[in-house]
CSV table of C-alpha atoms in Angstrom, one decimal:
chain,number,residue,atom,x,y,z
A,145,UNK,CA,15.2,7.0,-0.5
A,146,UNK,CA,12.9,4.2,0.2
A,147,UNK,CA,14.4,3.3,3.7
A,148,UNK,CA,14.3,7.4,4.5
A,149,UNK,CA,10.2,7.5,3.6
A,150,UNK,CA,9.6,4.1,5.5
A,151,UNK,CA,11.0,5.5,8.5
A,152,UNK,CA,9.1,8.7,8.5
A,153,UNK,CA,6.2,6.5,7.7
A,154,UNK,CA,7.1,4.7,10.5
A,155,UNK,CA,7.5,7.4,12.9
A,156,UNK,CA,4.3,9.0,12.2
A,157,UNK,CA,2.3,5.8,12.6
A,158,UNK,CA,3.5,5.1,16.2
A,159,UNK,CA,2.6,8.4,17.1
A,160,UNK,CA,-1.0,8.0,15.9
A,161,UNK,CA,-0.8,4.4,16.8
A,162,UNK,CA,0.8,4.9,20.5
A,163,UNK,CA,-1.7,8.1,21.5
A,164,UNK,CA,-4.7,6.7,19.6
A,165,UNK,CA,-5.3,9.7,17.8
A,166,UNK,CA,-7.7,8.8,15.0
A,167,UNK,CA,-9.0,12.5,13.7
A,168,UNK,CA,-5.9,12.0,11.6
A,169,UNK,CA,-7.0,9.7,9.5
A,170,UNK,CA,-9.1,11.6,7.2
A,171,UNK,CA,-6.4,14.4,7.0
A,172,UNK,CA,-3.3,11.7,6.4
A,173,UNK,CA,-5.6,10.0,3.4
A,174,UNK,CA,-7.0,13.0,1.7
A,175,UNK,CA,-3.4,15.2,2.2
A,176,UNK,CA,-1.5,11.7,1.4
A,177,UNK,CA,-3.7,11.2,-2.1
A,178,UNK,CA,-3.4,15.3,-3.2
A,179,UNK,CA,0.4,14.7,-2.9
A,180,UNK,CA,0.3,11.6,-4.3
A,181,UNK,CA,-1.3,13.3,-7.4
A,182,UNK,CA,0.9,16.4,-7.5
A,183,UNK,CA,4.0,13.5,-7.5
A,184,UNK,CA,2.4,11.9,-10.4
A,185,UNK,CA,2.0,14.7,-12.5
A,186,UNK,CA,5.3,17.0,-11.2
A,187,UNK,CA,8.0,14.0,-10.9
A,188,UNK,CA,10.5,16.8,-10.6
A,189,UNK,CA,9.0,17.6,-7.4
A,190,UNK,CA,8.9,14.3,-5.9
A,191,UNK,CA,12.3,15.0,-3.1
A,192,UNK,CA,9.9,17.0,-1.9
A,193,UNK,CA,6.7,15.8,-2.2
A,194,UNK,CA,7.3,12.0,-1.3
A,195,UNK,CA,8.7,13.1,2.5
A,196,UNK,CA,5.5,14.5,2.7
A,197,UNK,CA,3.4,11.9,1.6
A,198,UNK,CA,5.3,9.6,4.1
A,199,UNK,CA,4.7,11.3,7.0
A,200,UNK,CA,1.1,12.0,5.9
A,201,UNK,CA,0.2,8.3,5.2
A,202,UNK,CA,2.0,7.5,8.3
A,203,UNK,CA,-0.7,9.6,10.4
A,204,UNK,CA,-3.5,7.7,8.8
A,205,UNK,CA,-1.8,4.1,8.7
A,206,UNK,CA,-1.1,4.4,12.7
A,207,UNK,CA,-4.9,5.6,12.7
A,208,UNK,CA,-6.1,2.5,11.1
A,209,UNK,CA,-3.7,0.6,12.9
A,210,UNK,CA,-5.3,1.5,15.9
A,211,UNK,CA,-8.7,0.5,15.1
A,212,UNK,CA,-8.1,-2.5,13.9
A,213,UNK,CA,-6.0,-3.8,17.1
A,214,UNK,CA,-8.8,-2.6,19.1
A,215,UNK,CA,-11.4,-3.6,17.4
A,216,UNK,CA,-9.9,-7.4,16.7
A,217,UNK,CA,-6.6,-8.4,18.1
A,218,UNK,CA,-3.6,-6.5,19.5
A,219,UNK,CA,-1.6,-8.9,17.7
A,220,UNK,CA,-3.0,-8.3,14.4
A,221,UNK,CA,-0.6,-4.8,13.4
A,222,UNK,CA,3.0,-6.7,14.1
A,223,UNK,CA,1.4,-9.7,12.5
A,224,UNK,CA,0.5,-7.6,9.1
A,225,UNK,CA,4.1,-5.6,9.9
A,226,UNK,CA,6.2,-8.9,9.6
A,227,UNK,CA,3.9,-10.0,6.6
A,228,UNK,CA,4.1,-7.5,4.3
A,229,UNK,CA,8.3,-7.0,4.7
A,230,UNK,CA,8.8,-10.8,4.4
A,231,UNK,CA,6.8,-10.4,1.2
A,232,UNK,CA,8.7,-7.4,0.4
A,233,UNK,CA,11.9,-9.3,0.8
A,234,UNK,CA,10.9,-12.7,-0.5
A,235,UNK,CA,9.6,-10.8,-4.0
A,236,UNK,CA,12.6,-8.9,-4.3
A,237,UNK,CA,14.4,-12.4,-3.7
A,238,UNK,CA,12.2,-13.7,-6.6
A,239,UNK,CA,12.9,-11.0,-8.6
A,240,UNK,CA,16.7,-10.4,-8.6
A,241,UNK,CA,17.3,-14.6,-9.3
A,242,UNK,CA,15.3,-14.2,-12.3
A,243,UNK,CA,12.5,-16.6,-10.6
A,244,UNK,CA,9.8,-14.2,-11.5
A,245,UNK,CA,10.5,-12.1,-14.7
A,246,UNK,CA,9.0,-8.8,-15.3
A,247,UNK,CA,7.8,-9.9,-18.8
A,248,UNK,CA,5.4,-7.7,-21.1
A,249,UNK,CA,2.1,-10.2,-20.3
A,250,UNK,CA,2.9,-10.6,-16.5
A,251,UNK,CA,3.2,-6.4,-16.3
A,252,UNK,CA,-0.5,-6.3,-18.6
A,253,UNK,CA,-2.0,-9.4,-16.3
A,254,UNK,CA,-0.9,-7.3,-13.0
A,255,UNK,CA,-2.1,-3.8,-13.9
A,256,UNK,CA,-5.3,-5.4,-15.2
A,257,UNK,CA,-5.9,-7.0,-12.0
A,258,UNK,CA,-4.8,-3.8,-10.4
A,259,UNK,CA,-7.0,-2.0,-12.6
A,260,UNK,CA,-9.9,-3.8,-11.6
A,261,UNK,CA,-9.8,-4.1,-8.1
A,262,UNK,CA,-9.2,-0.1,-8.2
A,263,UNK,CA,-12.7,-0.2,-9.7
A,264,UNK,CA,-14.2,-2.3,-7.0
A,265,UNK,CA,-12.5,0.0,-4.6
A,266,UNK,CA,-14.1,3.1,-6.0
A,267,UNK,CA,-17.9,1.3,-6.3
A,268,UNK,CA,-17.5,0.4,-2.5
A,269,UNK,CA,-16.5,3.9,-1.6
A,270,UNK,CA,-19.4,5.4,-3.8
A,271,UNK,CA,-21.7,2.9,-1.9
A,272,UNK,CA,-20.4,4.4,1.3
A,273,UNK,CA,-21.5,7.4,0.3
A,274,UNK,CA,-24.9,6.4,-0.4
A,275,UNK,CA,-25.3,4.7,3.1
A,276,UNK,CA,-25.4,1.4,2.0
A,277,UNK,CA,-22.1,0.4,4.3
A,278,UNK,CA,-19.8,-0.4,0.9
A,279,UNK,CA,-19.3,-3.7,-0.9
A,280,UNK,CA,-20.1,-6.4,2.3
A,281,UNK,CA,-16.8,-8.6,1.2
A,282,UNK,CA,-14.7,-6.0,1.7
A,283,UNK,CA,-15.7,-5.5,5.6
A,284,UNK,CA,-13.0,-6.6,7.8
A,285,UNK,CA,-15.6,-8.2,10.4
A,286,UNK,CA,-17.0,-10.4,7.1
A,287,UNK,CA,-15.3,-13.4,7.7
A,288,UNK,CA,-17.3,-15.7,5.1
A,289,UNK,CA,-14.8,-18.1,2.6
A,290,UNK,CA,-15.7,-15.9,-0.1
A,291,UNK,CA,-14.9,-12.7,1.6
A,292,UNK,CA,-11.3,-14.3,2.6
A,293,UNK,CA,-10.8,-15.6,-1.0
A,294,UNK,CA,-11.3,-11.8,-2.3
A,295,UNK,CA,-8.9,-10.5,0.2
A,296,UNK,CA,-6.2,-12.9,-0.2
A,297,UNK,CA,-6.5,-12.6,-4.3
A,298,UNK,CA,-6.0,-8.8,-3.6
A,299,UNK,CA,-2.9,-9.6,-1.2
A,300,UNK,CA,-1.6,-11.6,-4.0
A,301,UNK,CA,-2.5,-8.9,-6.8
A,302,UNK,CA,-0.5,-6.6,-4.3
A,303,UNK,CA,2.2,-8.5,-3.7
A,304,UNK,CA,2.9,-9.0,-7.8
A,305,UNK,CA,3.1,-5.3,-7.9
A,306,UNK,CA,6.1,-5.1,-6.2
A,307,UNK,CA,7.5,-6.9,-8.5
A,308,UNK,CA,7.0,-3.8,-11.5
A,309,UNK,CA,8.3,-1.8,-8.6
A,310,UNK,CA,11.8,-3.3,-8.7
A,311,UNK,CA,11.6,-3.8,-12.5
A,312,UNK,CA,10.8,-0.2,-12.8
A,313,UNK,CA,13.9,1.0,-10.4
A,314,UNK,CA,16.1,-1.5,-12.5
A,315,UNK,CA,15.1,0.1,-15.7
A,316,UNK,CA,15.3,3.1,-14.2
A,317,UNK,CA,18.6,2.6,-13.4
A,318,UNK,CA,19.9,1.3,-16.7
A,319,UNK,CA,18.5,4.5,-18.7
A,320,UNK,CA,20.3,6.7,-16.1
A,321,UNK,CA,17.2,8.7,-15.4
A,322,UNK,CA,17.7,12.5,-13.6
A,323,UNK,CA,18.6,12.0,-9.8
A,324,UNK,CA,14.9,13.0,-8.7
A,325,UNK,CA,13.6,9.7,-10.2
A,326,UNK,CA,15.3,7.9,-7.3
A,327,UNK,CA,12.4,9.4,-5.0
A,328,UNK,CA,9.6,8.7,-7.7
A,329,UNK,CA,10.8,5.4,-7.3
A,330,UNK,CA,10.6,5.0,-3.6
A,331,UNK,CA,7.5,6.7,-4.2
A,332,UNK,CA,5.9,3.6,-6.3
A,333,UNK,CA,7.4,1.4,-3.9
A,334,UNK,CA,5.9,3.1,-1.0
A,335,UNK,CA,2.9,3.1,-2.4
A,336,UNK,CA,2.7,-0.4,-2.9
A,337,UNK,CA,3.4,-1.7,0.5
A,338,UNK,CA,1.2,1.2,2.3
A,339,UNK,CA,-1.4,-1.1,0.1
A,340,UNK,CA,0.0,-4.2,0.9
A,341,UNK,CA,0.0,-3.4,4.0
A,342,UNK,CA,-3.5,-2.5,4.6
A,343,UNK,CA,-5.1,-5.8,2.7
A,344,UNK,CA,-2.9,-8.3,4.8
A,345,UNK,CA,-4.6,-6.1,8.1
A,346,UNK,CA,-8.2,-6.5,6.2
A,347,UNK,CA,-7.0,-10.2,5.4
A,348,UNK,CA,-5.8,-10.5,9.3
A,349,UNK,CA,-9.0,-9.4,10.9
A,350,UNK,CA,-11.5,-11.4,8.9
A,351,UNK,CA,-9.2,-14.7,9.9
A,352,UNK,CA,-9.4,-13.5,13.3
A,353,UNK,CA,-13.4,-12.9,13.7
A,354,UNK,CA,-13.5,-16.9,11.9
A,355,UNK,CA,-12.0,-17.7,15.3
């Protein structure tokens, strides 16, 4: 299920990416975070919904994409591509030879990290709105040590998540939840890595404009 929505993700994204069409941006986010909301709350509905959200993300991400090679380096999207799947793969690694467990503090430690960053997140955008530009370390053109420390300790923070991703599939698993949870689950992971993704690109670019 997760394989299926990555490669309608992926599909998507080169089309934005490849004809530079960025008026989809705005339409893949806001569709992407009204599904992601009806997923949350209507798990039942989630074969449905998550192929959806895919494809809808996949329009903004190729968006983004786009931008950011432009704006920085060409080389910065299959940089942040081959980043975030080693880190996939290198957690799940982790995970499955019991290097990192999914123990009750380490899930608390993550989602309070998680929970926190989501609240800087949500300042910056209400900043934006003001016309004040959003929270200056989060700019991908700030390239100052403290600005790069922020984003990597968000990669990080993003990066653990994964980990509650696998240990919520392998729980998943050993309840024997209804079928439709298998595309809940790929939802969560999807999630994650569409994040993932994005703060290795912020990450990227701010390296790149220290150059």
């Amino acid at each position: 299920k997760t394989a299926l929505s990555l490669c309608i993700l992926i599909f998507s994204a080169y089309y934005t990416f490849s004809n530079a069409i960025l008026d989809y941006i705005i339409i893949g986010f806001v569709g992407g975070f009204i599904l992601a909301l009806v997923t949350i709350y209507k798990k039942e509905w989630a074969p449905k919904t998550v192929p959806i959200y895919a494809f809808l993300e996949g329009l903004a991400l190729g968006g983004i994409s786009k931008i950011y090679a432009d704006s920085f380096s060409p080389g910065l999207v299959p940089q942040a591509i081959t980043l975030t799947v080693a880190i996939l793969f290198a957690l799940l690694f982790a995970y499955k030879t019991k290097i990192i467990k999914a123990t009750e503090n380490f899930k608390l430690g993550v989602f309070a990290a998680t929970a926190g960053i989501a609240i800087v997140y949500i300042i910056s955008i209400i900043m934006s709105l003001f016309g004040s530009g959003g929270l200056q370390f989060l700019d991908p053109s700030n390239s100052s040590m403290m600005s790069i420390g922020i984003s990597l300790f968000i990669v990080i923070i993003a990066s653990l998540n994964l980990v509650l991703d696998f240990d919520f599939i392998e729980n998943a698993v050993e309840k024997g939840v209804p079928k439709y949870m298998e595309w809940y689950a790929a939802f969560g992971l999807l999630v994650t890595l569409i994040w993932l993704y994005l703060e290795i690109l912020r990450l990227l670019a701010k390296l790149s404009s220290r150059r």
